[in-house]
Amino acid sequence: MTDQPYQGYDGYDGYDPYRQQPAPQGWPQQQPYDDPQAAQPYTQQWQGQTWETQVQPPVAPPAEETAYMPSQGAGAAYGGYQEPGWGGTQAPAHAQTPAPAQAPAQTPPTDGSEPGYGPATVAGNARITDAQRARLEGRSPIIEPGVQPAGLTALLGLLLAGAAAIGPYALVVPLVALQAVTAAGWFRLNGMWPARQGIALAFAGALTADVALLASGRTPAAILGTLGVWVLLALVLQLRSHADPDERMYGLMATVASAALAIVASGYLASHGDAVTVGAASVAVAVLVRALPLPTPASVAVSLLAAAGAGALAGALTGLGSAGALLGAGAAVCALIGHRVASYDYPSRFVHFTAGVALPLAAAAPAVYLLGRALV
């Protein structure tokens, strides 16, 4: 101890970190004070850089603030500070060059160094359908099958017409192919692929209807009975599913519609042989003419006239006579409806070669049966 008065804090006469230092240039001169109450208006504010024990990664500012920011050298990564003596000067961290007011926007580089941004798209929603996307992009959601699917439809129709002239058992061979393509095409048209269980269920219903028709002497009641049983079976299977309610309802409707179309196609087997020959030939001609590059109203009118002419010609070769024109026109109307359904919802090439081939013939089967019974 000494008799000298205190020269620092707690008798310490060495370096004091709280001792008032000379103010830097531009700072207001701080006055020494002893009274804590009087020191409140003169609380010292630290505005300089501080030393960190660990270097923190810089925080990237928003893109619109850095799109035109000039390079600040090696010290830019540390807030614009460069240590004196290393060729730099101390600058405030918040000092930035303002961006030009009228500068156009630039796209970030996409050479792999920075994440790039693609063009604007409306495909962000995963639940949006192809038809909705086509409408938003200004495209038509209707794409009709081309000449190749029409050629396959015509070939299958001619096979049906020729097999019907031979006999019912010969008709089963192209009919089974038609039913298989119908079941697969409807599921694909609804965006459900691969739906093996649903396709197998619909095709099994079609085969059951064929067997029931042959076993019952081609009685139409076999088609209605099979259709009712398969609707009930599809309902039971969907109730046992653990999917969401919306997905179960969607799957139920697709399964029932696919099975119904495949089973209804068995109407060719229940119809008279001459009616099947006239109707299938008329559908083949109508689909081929519909594929020609004509305006839609003109194409529909020409295809109906061509189907009526083909029906009249086929009726002259069989026992229907002039009534074949009416049967051919009626079958062509149903075929064009199926053709339109296969063109909806912006389908793919696979849809065109399945639903686009089978739906015109499958949709014409009820007309061939009803008009055949009325005219023969």
XYZ file of N, CA, C and O in Angstrom, residues 93-178:
344
model
N -18.734 -0.795 -43.406
C -19.285 -1.996 -44.024
C -20.548 -1.706 -44.798
O -20.916 -2.439 -45.706
N -21.255 -0.616 -44.416
C -22.535 -0.349 -45.055
C -22.403 0.532 -46.282
O -23.397 0.855 -46.928
N -21.197 0.899 -46.632
C -21.031 1.777 -47.784
C -21.069 0.936 -49.053
O -20.205 0.110 -49.289
N -22.088 1.114 -49.867
C -22.270 0.375 -51.097
C -22.619 1.346 -52.209
O -23.264 2.362 -51.977
N -22.216 0.972 -53.385
C -22.525 1.803 -54.537
C -23.965 1.579 -54.941
O -24.385 0.438 -55.144
N -24.776 2.602 -55.024
C -26.188 2.412 -55.386
C -26.306 1.900 -56.806
O -25.542 2.250 -57.695
N -27.301 1.038 -57.025
C -27.523 0.468 -58.345
C -28.187 1.491 -59.247
O -28.950 2.349 -58.781
N -27.903 1.448 -60.542
C -28.544 2.381 -61.463
C -30.052 2.204 -61.445
O -30.571 1.100 -61.314
N -30.771 3.285 -61.596
C -32.229 3.256 -61.494
C -32.862 2.621 -62.717
O -33.868 1.932 -62.623
N -32.291 2.846 -63.903
C -32.894 2.389 -65.143
C -32.192 1.161 -65.718
O -32.334 0.873 -66.896
N -31.387 0.467 -64.927
C -30.629 -0.675 -65.454
C -31.556 -1.859 -65.671
O -32.385 -2.160 -64.814
N -31.481 -2.543 -66.779
C -32.345 -3.710 -67.015
C -31.889 -4.893 -66.173
O -30.756 -4.974 -65.747
N -32.832 -5.799 -65.959
C -32.526 -6.988 -65.155
C -31.660 -7.940 -65.951
O -31.770 -8.048 -67.166
N -30.805 -8.650 -65.247
C -29.922 -9.612 -65.867
C -30.190 -10.995 -65.291
O -30.593 -11.132 -64.145
N -29.955 -11.983 -66.104
C -30.126 -13.369 -65.665
C -28.852 -13.869 -65.019
O -27.768 -13.661 -65.554
N -28.940 -14.497 -63.847
C -27.736 -15.017 -63.191
C -27.028 -16.005 -64.095
O -27.638 -16.662 -64.944
N -25.720 -16.136 -63.958
C -24.976 -17.049 -64.840
C -25.388 -18.480 -64.605
O -25.713 -18.875 -63.499
N -25.378 -19.237 -65.669
C -25.760 -20.659 -65.603
C -24.621 -21.561 -66.038
O -24.847 -22.626 -66.597
N -23.372 -21.129 -65.806
C -22.238 -21.945 -66.213
C -21.830 -22.965 -65.179
O -20.804 -23.605 -65.296
N -22.616 -23.109 -64.131
C -22.300 -24.084 -63.086
C -21.799 -23.439 -61.814
O -21.814 -24.055 -60.765
N -21.330 -22.173 -61.875
C -20.830 -21.528 -60.670
C -21.951 -21.019 -59.799
O -21.846 -21.008 -58.588
N -23.052 -20.604 -60.396
C -24.187 -20.118 -59.644
C -25.437 -20.850 -60.122
O -25.531 -21.254 -61.277
N -26.416 -21.017 -59.237
C -27.653 -21.661 -59.669
C -28.391 -20.778 -60.652
O -28.668 -19.622 -60.378
N -28.726 -21.328 -61.827
C -29.403 -20.562 -62.852
C -30.910 -20.687 -62.719
O -31.442 -21.490 -61.952
N -31.604 -19.890 -63.484
C -33.051 -19.876 -63.478
C -33.529 -20.093 -64.903
O -33.062 -19.431 -65.833
N -34.431 -21.031 -65.096
C -34.949 -21.302 -66.418
C -36.057 -20.338 -66.777
O -36.396 -19.421 -66.020
N -36.643 -20.535 -67.941
C -37.729 -19.651 -68.365
C -38.974 -19.878 -67.521
O -39.130 -20.899 -66.850
N -39.862 -18.910 -67.580
C -41.097 -19.002 -66.810
C -41.937 -20.163 -67.312
O -41.981 -20.460 -68.503
N -42.584 -20.842 -66.389
C -43.373 -22.004 -66.753
C -44.624 -22.045 -65.907
O -44.681 -21.444 -64.825
N -45.629 -22.717 -66.411
C -46.867 -22.880 -65.668
C -47.017 -24.314 -65.174
O -48.086 -24.718 -64.747
N -45.937 -25.073 -65.226
C -45.992 -26.479 -64.833
C -45.551 -26.694 -63.394
O -45.155 -27.783 -63.038
N -45.630 -25.669 -62.556
C -45.179 -25.830 -61.184
C -46.122 -26.655 -60.339
O -45.713 -27.322 -59.409
N -47.421 -26.591 -60.641
C -48.385 -27.333 -59.875
C -48.392 -28.781 -60.331
O -48.650 -29.074 -61.503
N -48.125 -29.707 -59.402
C -48.063 -31.118 -59.774
C -49.432 -31.691 -60.102
O -49.534 -32.696 -60.787
N -50.517 -31.065 -59.634
C -51.848 -31.574 -59.852
C -52.477 -31.032 -61.126
O -53.593 -31.396 -61.458
N -51.832 -30.143 -61.830
C -52.403 -29.569 -63.043
C -52.423 -30.611 -64.147
O -51.503 -31.403 -64.295
N -53.502 -30.640 -64.902
C -53.626 -31.617 -65.972
C -53.012 -31.074 -67.249
O -52.739 -29.880 -67.380
N -52.800 -31.974 -68.204
C -52.242 -31.550 -69.481
C -53.185 -30.607 -70.216
O -52.746 -29.699 -70.915
N -54.488 -30.832 -70.063
C -55.444 -29.950 -70.726
C -55.395 -28.551 -70.129
O -55.431 -27.543 -70.849
N -55.306 -28.439 -68.792
C -55.211 -27.130 -68.161
C -53.914 -26.426 -68.537
O -53.908 -25.212 -68.787
N -52.818 -27.170 -68.595
C -51.549 -26.573 -68.992
C -51.616 -26.083 -70.434
O -51.089 -25.013 -70.768
N -52.262 -26.849 -71.299
C -52.382 -26.444 -72.699
C -53.208 -25.172 -72.834
O -52.873 -24.283 -73.618
N -54.266 -25.051 -72.033
C -55.084 -23.832 -72.094
C -54.312 -22.631 -71.568
O -54.411 -21.532 -72.114
N -53.551 -22.820 -70.494
C -52.772 -21.709 -69.955
C -51.689 -21.261 -70.919
O -51.337 -20.076 -70.962
N -51.153 -22.164 -71.693
C -50.116 -21.821 -72.655
C -50.673 -21.432 -74.013
O -49.918 -21.211 -74.952
N -51.986 -21.340 -74.138
C -52.595 -20.921 -75.387
C -52.700 -22.005 -76.434
O -52.935 -21.709 -77.607
N -52.559 -23.271 -76.046
C -52.666 -24.379 -76.986
C -53.995 -25.091 -76.800
O -54.617 -25.017 -75.758
N -54.429 -25.786 -77.815
C -55.693 -26.519 -77.761
C -55.489 -27.834 -77.026
O -54.521 -28.554 -77.309
N -56.378 -28.201 -76.101
C -56.250 -29.498 -75.421
C -56.748 -30.658 -76.265
O -56.717 -31.791 -75.819
N -57.215 -30.386 -77.471
C -57.740 -31.421 -78.356
C -56.712 -31.706 -79.439
O -56.349 -30.820 -80.219
N -56.205 -32.914 -79.467
C -55.295 -33.362 -80.519
C -55.864 -34.656 -81.075
O -55.918 -35.680 -80.385
N -56.285 -34.626 -82.310
C -56.923 -35.782 -82.918
C -55.867 -36.792 -83.358
O -54.767 -36.406 -83.760
N -56.196 -38.080 -83.296
C -55.267 -39.091 -83.810
C -54.990 -38.879 -85.295
O -55.831 -38.411 -86.048
N -53.808 -39.220 -85.695
C -53.400 -38.992 -87.073
C -53.822 -40.112 -88.006
O -54.734 -40.900 -87.721
N -53.104 -40.187 -89.105
C -53.436 -41.155 -90.150
C -53.081 -42.578 -89.720
O -53.818 -43.530 -90.017
N -51.982 -42.742 -88.988
C -51.564 -44.091 -88.589
C -52.565 -44.751 -87.635
O -52.947 -45.910 -87.861
N -53.026 -44.081 -86.567
C -54.082 -44.703 -85.755
C -55.360 -44.964 -86.540
O -56.036 -45.983 -86.324
N -55.701 -44.070 -87.468
C -56.886 -44.303 -88.294
C -56.701 -45.530 -89.175
O -57.651 -46.313 -89.397
N -55.489 -45.726 -89.672
C -55.224 -46.922 -90.469
C -55.356 -48.197 -89.664
O -55.893 -49.203 -90.158
N -54.883 -48.154 -88.407
C -55.037 -49.333 -87.548
C -56.507 -49.594 -87.222
O -56.945 -50.755 -87.157
N -57.274 -48.524 -87.003
C -58.705 -48.693 -86.753
C -59.400 -49.305 -87.961
O -60.252 -50.201 -87.831
N -59.045 -48.810 -89.153
C -59.643 -49.358 -90.373
C -59.266 -50.829 -90.564
O -60.110 -51.661 -90.973
N -58.020 -51.164 -90.250
C -57.592 -52.561 -90.382
C -58.350 -53.462 -89.415
O -58.831 -54.549 -89.790
N -58.489 -53.000 -88.160
C -59.224 -53.799 -87.190
C -60.708 -53.898 -87.557
O -61.347 -54.950 -87.362
N -61.264 -52.816 -88.124
C -62.658 -52.867 -88.551
C -62.877 -53.830 -89.704
O -63.881 -54.575 -89.741
N -61.962 -53.844 -90.645
C -62.079 -54.790 -91.761
C -61.923 -56.235 -91.284
O -62.574 -57.151 -91.825
N -61.062 -56.449 -90.285
C -60.934 -57.792 -89.713
C -62.240 -58.222 -89.045
O -62.661 -59.396 -89.177
N -62.877 -57.308 -88.348
C -64.172 -57.625 -87.734
C -65.217 -57.937 -88.803
O -66.016 -58.887 -88.661
N -65.217 -57.126 -89.864
C -66.207 -57.345 -90.931
C -65.987 -58.685 -91.619
O -66.955 -59.435 -91.888
N -64.745 -59.007 -91.902
C -64.471 -60.282 -92.562
C -64.732 -61.468 -91.667
O -65.276 -62.504 -92.111
N -64.377 -61.358 -90.356
C -64.602 -62.480 -89.443
C -66.085 -62.695 -89.183
O -66.534 -63.843 -89.008
N -66.869 -61.600 -89.175
C -68.309 -61.756 -88.971
C -68.957 -62.487 -90.137
O -69.959 -63.209 -89.964
N -68.411 -62.314 -91.333
C -68.957 -63.028 -92.483
C -68.655 -64.516 -92.402
O -69.397 -65.342 -92.972
N -67.607 -64.890 -91.677
C -67.251 -66.305 -91.536
C -68.108 -66.969 -90.471
O -68.672 -68.058 -90.690
N -68.189 -66.360 -89.292
C -68.970 -66.952 -88.225
C -68.643 -66.332 -86.884
O -67.666 -65.570 -86.736
N -69.415 -66.617 -85.852
C -69.198 -66.000 -84.541
C -67.881 -66.406 -83.888
O -67.250 -65.597 -83.202
N -67.455 -67.636 -84.080
C -66.216 -68.054 -83.440
C -64.997 -67.413 -84.101
O -63.986 -67.186 -83.448
N -65.095 -67.156 -85.379
C -64.020 -66.415 -86.039
C -64.029 -64.953 -85.610
O -62.970 -64.301 -85.568
N -65.186 -64.441 -85.274
C -65.290 -63.041 -84.831
C -64.649 -62.827 -83.469
O -64.257 -61.705 -83.143
N -64.522 -63.871 -82.672
C -63.972 -63.721 -81.322
C -62.517 -63.256 -81.370
O -62.085 -62.471 -80.518
N -61.754 -63.676 -82.363
C -60.324 -63.376 -82.396
C -60.067 -61.866 -82.519
O -59.397 -61.272 -81.665
N -60.584 -61.160 -83.532
C -60.360 -59.704 -83.561
C -61.112 -58.974 -82.459
O -60.688 -57.890 -82.023
N -62.217 -59.556 -81.988
C -62.968 -58.900 -80.911
C -62.175 -58.869 -79.615
O -62.186 -57.860 -78.889
N -61.489 -59.945 -79.294
C -60.662 -59.974 -78.075
C -59.541 -58.945 -78.172
O -59.221 -58.259 -77.185
N -58.931 -58.821 -79.327
C -57.899 -57.788 -79.500
C -58.477 -56.388 -79.308
O -57.855 -55.520 -78.679
N -59.671 -56.153 -79.838
C -60.321 -54.852 -79.653
C -60.601 -54.572 -78.180
O -60.381 -53.452 -77.690
